[in-house]
Amino acid sequence: ISIIGTPASGKSCLLASGLRELRRKGASLGYTLIDAAPSLNTHIHSLEETLFPQDNTSSTAQIGKTDPNDLSAYKEVLVGIGESSVPRPIHYSWRDNVNDSRTIVFHDTAGEAFLHENSITPSIEHLGSANTLIFVLDPFQDPSFRNVISKNDPQLEIFSKSGSARQDLLILETAERIRKLQGKSDFEKIDIPL
């Protein structure tokens, strides 16, 4: 499962909070979701601990942007004659009452890797083999949305510093990259649920 979206759209926050809720609700819904590789999933553990602190403090939690230089989130691999940073896969084991256990792998990639200025790099090659894509749409990155909300909303501060990205172009660019990675023609259908 590949999580895609613009920089600062909330991909890591969605993944960390979503995995936490899936684990918490599993028994009542007839499945279990277990961390299949705790030593490899330290990045997602850290995000969860930041977002949901054990001491029950009521302060606002904020996580930083995914950093390709953070070795808990990324790893260096040899590609051709040099090294490249790729996101560490996040492994969970899923078991329900009907199916055998299976491993689900999530990819949390820095949003900058999806922008149209960047070519296909090893950090997004997981798109070509994904069975599911989750696109994180951030309304705060749409200038028309920001114009109709309160000017003193704390989330607006992020975009006054970093600007916003065209989310419509990102999804089109992602589709084009998937077609290239899968060897498809420009208008051939992509059979990956979004």
PDB file of C-alpha atoms in Angstrom, residues 10-192:
ATOM      1  CA  GLY A  10      -0.532  14.579   6.415  1.00  0.00           C
ATOM      2  CA  LYS A  11       0.513  11.220   4.937  1.00  0.00           C
ATOM      3  CA  SER A  12       2.570  10.147   7.963  1.00  0.00           C
ATOM      4  CA  CYS A  13      -0.061  11.389  10.412  1.00  0.00           C
ATOM      5  CA  LEU A  14      -2.796   9.463   8.576  1.00  0.00           C
ATOM      6  CA  LEU A  15      -0.686   6.311   8.486  1.00  0.00           C
ATOM      7  CA  ALA A  16       0.316   6.428  12.165  1.00  0.00           C
ATOM      8  CA  SER A  17      -3.175   7.224  13.446  1.00  0.00           C
ATOM      9  CA  GLY A  18      -4.822   4.799  11.004  1.00  0.00           C
ATOM     10  CA  LEU A  19      -2.597   1.877  11.988  1.00  0.00           C
ATOM     11  CA  ARG A  20      -3.204   2.634  15.655  1.00  0.00           C
ATOM     12  CA  GLU A  21      -6.983   2.602  15.176  1.00  0.00           C
ATOM     13  CA  LEU A  22      -6.886  -0.567  13.036  1.00  0.00           C
ATOM     14  CA  ARG A  23      -5.009  -2.345  15.833  1.00  0.00           C
ATOM     15  CA  ARG A  24      -7.365  -1.025  18.514  1.00  0.00           C
ATOM     16  CA  LYS A  25     -10.605  -1.908  16.662  1.00  0.00           C
ATOM     17  CA  GLY A  26      -9.459  -5.237  15.191  1.00  0.00           C
ATOM     18  CA  ALA A  27     -10.867  -7.643  17.759  1.00  0.00           C
ATOM     19  CA  SER A  28     -14.354  -6.106  17.614  1.00  0.00           C
ATOM     20  CA  LEU A  29     -14.298  -6.295  13.796  1.00  0.00           C
ATOM     21  CA  GLY A  30     -12.966  -9.862  13.563  1.00  0.00           C
ATOM     22  CA  TYR A  31      -9.322  -9.376  12.669  1.00  0.00           C
ATOM     23  CA  THR A  32      -5.962  -8.776  14.268  1.00  0.00           C
ATOM     24  CA  LEU A  33      -3.253  -6.444  13.015  1.00  0.00           C
ATOM     25  CA  ILE A  34       0.173  -7.043  14.518  1.00  0.00           C
ATOM     26  CA  ASP A  35       3.474  -5.286  13.995  1.00  0.00           C
ATOM     27  CA  ALA A  36       5.351  -7.865  11.908  1.00  0.00           C
ATOM     28  CA  ALA A  37       8.774  -6.208  12.147  1.00  0.00           C
ATOM     29  CA  PRO A  38       9.076  -4.096  15.321  1.00  0.00           C
ATOM     30  CA  SER A  39      12.790  -3.422  14.856  1.00  0.00           C
ATOM     31  CA  LEU A  40      12.176  -2.151  11.305  1.00  0.00           C
ATOM     32  CA  ASN A  41       9.064  -0.126  12.121  1.00  0.00           C
ATOM     33  CA  THR A  42      10.652   2.249  14.630  1.00  0.00           C
ATOM     34  CA  HIS A  43       9.703   5.316  12.584  1.00  0.00           C
ATOM     35  CA  ILE A  44       5.973   4.579  12.737  1.00  0.00           C
ATOM     36  CA  HIS A  45       6.294   3.769  16.468  1.00  0.00           C
ATOM     37  CA  SER A  46       7.888   7.159  17.057  1.00  0.00           C
ATOM     38  CA  LEU A  47       5.127   8.944  15.145  1.00  0.00           C
ATOM     39  CA  GLU A  48       2.441   7.151  17.176  1.00  0.00           C
ATOM     40  CA  GLU A  49       4.177   8.023  20.446  1.00  0.00           C
ATOM     41  CA  THR A  50       4.292  11.678  19.426  1.00  0.00           C
ATOM     42  CA  LEU A  51       0.674  11.812  18.294  1.00  0.00           C
ATOM     43  CA  PHE A  52      -0.705   9.728  21.173  1.00  0.00           C
ATOM     44  CA  PRO A  53       1.536  10.275  24.229  1.00  0.00           C
ATOM     45  CA  GLN A  54       1.136   7.828  27.116  1.00  0.00           C
ATOM     46  CA  ASP A  55       1.086  10.580  29.745  1.00  0.00           C
ATOM     47  CA  ASN A  56      -2.309  11.832  28.500  1.00  0.00           C
ATOM     48  CA  THR A  57      -1.137  15.407  28.139  1.00  0.00           C
ATOM     49  CA  SER A  58      -3.615  17.659  26.394  1.00  0.00           C
ATOM     50  CA  SER A  59      -1.040  19.632  24.428  1.00  0.00           C
ATOM     51  CA  THR A  60      -1.216  19.787  20.656  1.00  0.00           C
ATOM     52  CA  ALA A  61       0.897  17.135  18.959  1.00  0.00           C
ATOM     53  CA  GLN A  62       2.813  17.930  15.824  1.00  0.00           C
ATOM     54  CA  ILE A  63       5.087  15.705  13.791  1.00  0.00           C
ATOM     55  CA  GLY A  64       7.723  16.905  11.391  1.00  0.00           C
ATOM     56  CA  LYS A  65       7.957  16.289   7.683  1.00  0.00           C
ATOM     57  CA  THR A  66       9.237  12.927   6.505  1.00  0.00           C
ATOM     58  CA  ASP A  67      12.966  13.349   6.015  1.00  0.00           C
ATOM     59  CA  PRO A  68      14.834  11.136   3.507  1.00  0.00           C
ATOM     60  CA  ASN A  69      17.958  11.641   5.671  1.00  0.00           C
ATOM     61  CA  ASP A  70      16.248  10.093   8.727  1.00  0.00           C
ATOM     62  CA  LEU A  71      17.515   6.517   8.813  1.00  0.00           C
ATOM     63  CA  SER A  72      14.550   5.354  10.902  1.00  0.00           C
ATOM     64  CA  ALA A  73      12.234   6.287   7.995  1.00  0.00           C
ATOM     65  CA  TYR A  74      14.560   5.766   5.025  1.00  0.00           C
ATOM     66  CA  LYS A  75      17.420   3.474   4.125  1.00  0.00           C
ATOM     67  CA  GLU A  76      20.302   3.884   1.729  1.00  0.00           C
ATOM     68  CA  VAL A  77      20.479   1.446  -1.198  1.00  0.00           C
ATOM     69  CA  LEU A  78      23.007   1.050  -3.981  1.00  0.00           C
ATOM     70  CA  VAL A  79      21.553   2.004  -7.351  1.00  0.00           C
ATOM     71  CA  GLY A  80      23.784   1.879 -10.394  1.00  0.00           C
ATOM     72  CA  ILE A  81      26.995   3.593  -9.326  1.00  0.00           C
ATOM     73  CA  GLY A  82      25.636   5.531  -6.357  1.00  0.00           C
ATOM     74  CA  GLU A  83      23.428   5.450  -3.304  1.00  0.00           C
ATOM     75  CA  SER A  84      19.800   6.488  -3.070  1.00  0.00           C
ATOM     76  CA  SER A  85      17.403   6.934  -0.154  1.00  0.00           C
ATOM     77  CA  VAL A  86      14.248   4.819  -0.220  1.00  0.00           C
ATOM     78  CA  PRO A  87      11.453   4.671   2.356  1.00  0.00           C
ATOM     79  CA  ARG A  88      11.695   1.786   4.804  1.00  0.00           C
ATOM     80  CA  PRO A  89       8.692  -0.478   4.248  1.00  0.00           C
ATOM     81  CA  ILE A  90       6.359  -0.731   7.244  1.00  0.00           C
ATOM     82  CA  HIS A  91       5.322  -4.368   7.802  1.00  0.00           C
ATOM     83  CA  TYR A  92       2.158  -5.496   9.570  1.00  0.00           C
ATOM     84  CA  SER A  93       0.596  -8.934   9.794  1.00  0.00           C
ATOM     85  CA  TRP A  94      -3.171  -9.215   9.179  1.00  0.00           C
ATOM     86  CA  ARG A  95      -5.276 -12.188  10.235  1.00  0.00           C
ATOM     87  CA  ASP A  96      -9.041 -12.535  10.057  1.00  0.00           C
ATOM     88  CA  ASN A  97     -11.543 -15.369  10.537  1.00  0.00           C
ATOM     89  CA  VAL A  98     -11.729 -16.180   6.815  1.00  0.00           C
ATOM     90  CA  ASN A  99      -8.217 -15.861   5.401  1.00  0.00           C
ATOM     91  CA  ASP A 100      -4.770 -17.034   6.364  1.00  0.00           C
ATOM     92  CA  SER A 101      -2.388 -14.516   7.839  1.00  0.00           C
ATOM     93  CA  ARG A 102      -0.859 -12.102   5.339  1.00  0.00           C
ATOM     94  CA  THR A 103       1.712  -9.362   5.506  1.00  0.00           C
ATOM     95  CA  ILE A 104       0.661  -5.855   4.541  1.00  0.00           C
ATOM     96  CA  VAL A 105       3.444  -3.470   3.578  1.00  0.00           C
ATOM     97  CA  PHE A 106       2.995   0.304   3.728  1.00  0.00           C
ATOM     98  CA  HIS A 107       5.249   2.882   2.064  1.00  0.00           C
ATOM     99  CA  ASP A 108       5.389   6.380   3.586  1.00  0.00           C
ATOM    100  CA  THR A 109       7.360   8.558   1.181  1.00  0.00           C
ATOM    101  CA  ALA A 110       8.286  12.230   1.542  1.00  0.00           C
ATOM    102  CA  GLY A 111       5.881  14.284  -0.577  1.00  0.00           C
ATOM    103  CA  GLU A 112       8.704  16.002  -2.449  1.00  0.00           C
ATOM    104  CA  ALA A 113       9.407  12.703  -4.251  1.00  0.00           C
ATOM    105  CA  PHE A 114       5.979  12.914  -5.930  1.00  0.00           C
ATOM    106  CA  LEU A 115       6.297  16.457  -7.254  1.00  0.00           C
ATOM    107  CA  HIS A 116       6.494  16.890 -11.016  1.00  0.00           C
ATOM    108  CA  GLU A 117       9.958  18.475 -10.814  1.00  0.00           C
ATOM    109  CA  ASN A 118      11.368  15.083  -9.789  1.00  0.00           C
ATOM    110  CA  SER A 119      11.827  12.121 -12.101  1.00  0.00           C
ATOM    111  CA  ILE A 120      11.173   8.502 -11.219  1.00  0.00           C
ATOM    112  CA  THR A 121      13.632   7.697  -8.460  1.00  0.00           C
ATOM    113  CA  PRO A 122      14.090   4.536  -6.376  1.00  0.00           C
ATOM    114  CA  SER A 123      12.150   6.256  -3.560  1.00  0.00           C
ATOM    115  CA  ILE A 124       8.878   5.959  -5.526  1.00  0.00           C
ATOM    116  CA  GLU A 125       9.417   2.697  -7.416  1.00  0.00           C
ATOM    117  CA  HIS A 126       7.084   0.998  -4.917  1.00  0.00           C
ATOM    118  CA  LEU A 127       4.229   2.632  -6.853  1.00  0.00           C
ATOM    119  CA  GLY A 128       4.737   0.171  -9.700  1.00  0.00           C
ATOM    120  CA  SER A 129       4.066  -2.860  -7.505  1.00  0.00           C
ATOM    121  CA  ALA A 130       1.438  -1.370  -5.179  1.00  0.00           C
ATOM    122  CA  ASN A 131      -1.879  -3.192  -4.802  1.00  0.00           C
ATOM    123  CA  THR A 132      -3.534  -0.103  -3.314  1.00  0.00           C
ATOM    124  CA  LEU A 133      -2.875   3.646  -3.392  1.00  0.00           C
ATOM    125  CA  ILE A 134      -4.051   6.008  -0.687  1.00  0.00           C
ATOM    126  CA  PHE A 135      -4.091   9.613  -1.858  1.00  0.00           C
ATOM    127  CA  VAL A 136      -4.073  12.168   0.953  1.00  0.00           C
ATOM    128  CA  LEU A 137      -5.947  15.262  -0.172  1.00  0.00           C
ATOM    129  CA  ASP A 138      -5.181  18.262   2.016  1.00  0.00           C
ATOM    130  CA  PRO A 139      -7.803  21.010   1.638  1.00  0.00           C
ATOM    131  CA  PHE A 140      -5.471  23.494   3.352  1.00  0.00           C
ATOM    132  CA  GLN A 141      -3.192  23.324   0.311  1.00  0.00           C
ATOM    133  CA  ASP A 142      -5.956  24.648  -1.933  1.00  0.00           C
ATOM    134  CA  PRO A 143      -5.835  28.474  -2.043  1.00  0.00           C
ATOM    135  CA  SER A 144      -9.613  28.759  -2.594  1.00  0.00           C
ATOM    136  CA  PHE A 145     -10.255  26.704   0.580  1.00  0.00           C
ATOM    137  CA  ARG A 146      -7.832  28.819   2.608  1.00  0.00           C
ATOM    138  CA  ASN A 147      -9.653  31.979   1.484  1.00  0.00           C
ATOM    139  CA  VAL A 148     -12.924  30.876   3.110  1.00  0.00           C
ATOM    140  CA  ILE A 149     -11.616  29.783   6.511  1.00  0.00           C
ATOM    141  CA  SER A 150     -10.592  31.821   9.503  1.00  0.00           C
ATOM    142  CA  LYS A 151      -7.369  33.741   8.955  1.00  0.00           C
ATOM    143  CA  ASN A 152      -6.158  32.876  12.468  1.00  0.00           C
ATOM    144  CA  ASP A 153      -6.374  29.086  11.994  1.00  0.00           C
ATOM    145  CA  PRO A 154      -3.019  27.666  13.219  1.00  0.00           C
ATOM    146  CA  GLN A 155      -2.804  25.269  10.259  1.00  0.00           C
ATOM    147  CA  LEU A 156      -2.548  28.212   7.877  1.00  0.00           C
ATOM    148  CA  GLU A 157       0.827  29.113   9.365  1.00  0.00           C
ATOM    149  CA  ILE A 158       2.390  26.028   7.778  1.00  0.00           C
ATOM    150  CA  PHE A 159       1.421  27.123   4.276  1.00  0.00           C
ATOM    151  CA  SER A 160       2.430  30.730   4.711  1.00  0.00           C
ATOM    152  CA  LYS A 161       5.966  29.382   5.175  1.00  0.00           C
ATOM    153  CA  SER A 162       6.061  26.526   2.669  1.00  0.00           C
ATOM    154  CA  GLY A 163       3.433  27.476   0.111  1.00  0.00           C
ATOM    155  CA  SER A 164       1.158  24.913  -1.451  1.00  0.00           C
ATOM    156  CA  ALA A 165       1.339  22.333  -4.185  1.00  0.00           C
ATOM    157  CA  ARG A 166      -1.062  21.470  -7.007  1.00  0.00           C
ATOM    158  CA  GLN A 167      -2.647  18.258  -5.777  1.00  0.00           C
ATOM    159  CA  ASP A 168      -4.465  17.698  -9.077  1.00  0.00           C
ATOM    160  CA  LEU A 169      -1.138  17.681 -10.934  1.00  0.00           C
ATOM    161  CA  LEU A 170       0.392  15.351  -8.368  1.00  0.00           C
ATOM    162  CA  ILE A 171      -2.262  12.690  -8.929  1.00  0.00           C
ATOM    163  CA  LEU A 172      -1.894  12.959 -12.724  1.00  0.00           C
ATOM    164  CA  GLU A 173       1.900  12.782 -12.452  1.00  0.00           C
ATOM    165  CA  THR A 174       1.628   9.757 -10.157  1.00  0.00           C
ATOM    166  CA  ALA A 175      -0.568   7.968 -12.701  1.00  0.00           C
ATOM    167  CA  GLU A 176       1.977   8.728 -15.442  1.00  0.00           C
ATOM    168  CA  ARG A 177       4.828   7.381 -13.300  1.00  0.00           C
ATOM    169  CA  ILE A 178       2.915   4.200 -12.484  1.00  0.00           C
ATOM    170  CA  ARG A 179       2.293   3.623 -16.197  1.00  0.00           C
ATOM    171  CA  LYS A 180       6.026   4.029 -16.890  1.00  0.00           C
ATOM    172  CA  LEU A 181       6.990   1.710 -14.027  1.00  0.00           C
ATOM    173  CA  GLN A 182       4.508  -0.913 -15.276  1.00  0.00           C
ATOM    174  CA  GLY A 183       5.448  -0.496 -18.944  1.00  0.00           C
ATOM    175  CA  LYS A 184       1.976   0.756 -19.957  1.00  0.00           C
ATOM    176  CA  SER A 185       1.087   3.224 -22.696  1.00  0.00           C
ATOM    177  CA  ASP A 186       0.112   6.821 -21.879  1.00  0.00           C
ATOM    178  CA  PHE A 187      -3.643   6.231 -21.716  1.00  0.00           C
ATOM    179  CA  GLU A 188      -3.741   2.615 -20.593  1.00  0.00           C
ATOM    180  CA  LYS A 189      -5.843   1.945 -17.504  1.00  0.00           C
ATOM    181  CA  ILE A 190      -4.069   1.435 -14.196  1.00  0.00           C
ATOM    182  CA  ASP A 191      -5.590  -1.454 -12.242  1.00  0.00           C
ATOM    183  CA  ILE A 192      -4.694  -0.223  -8.755  1.00  0.00           C
TER     184      ILE A 192
END
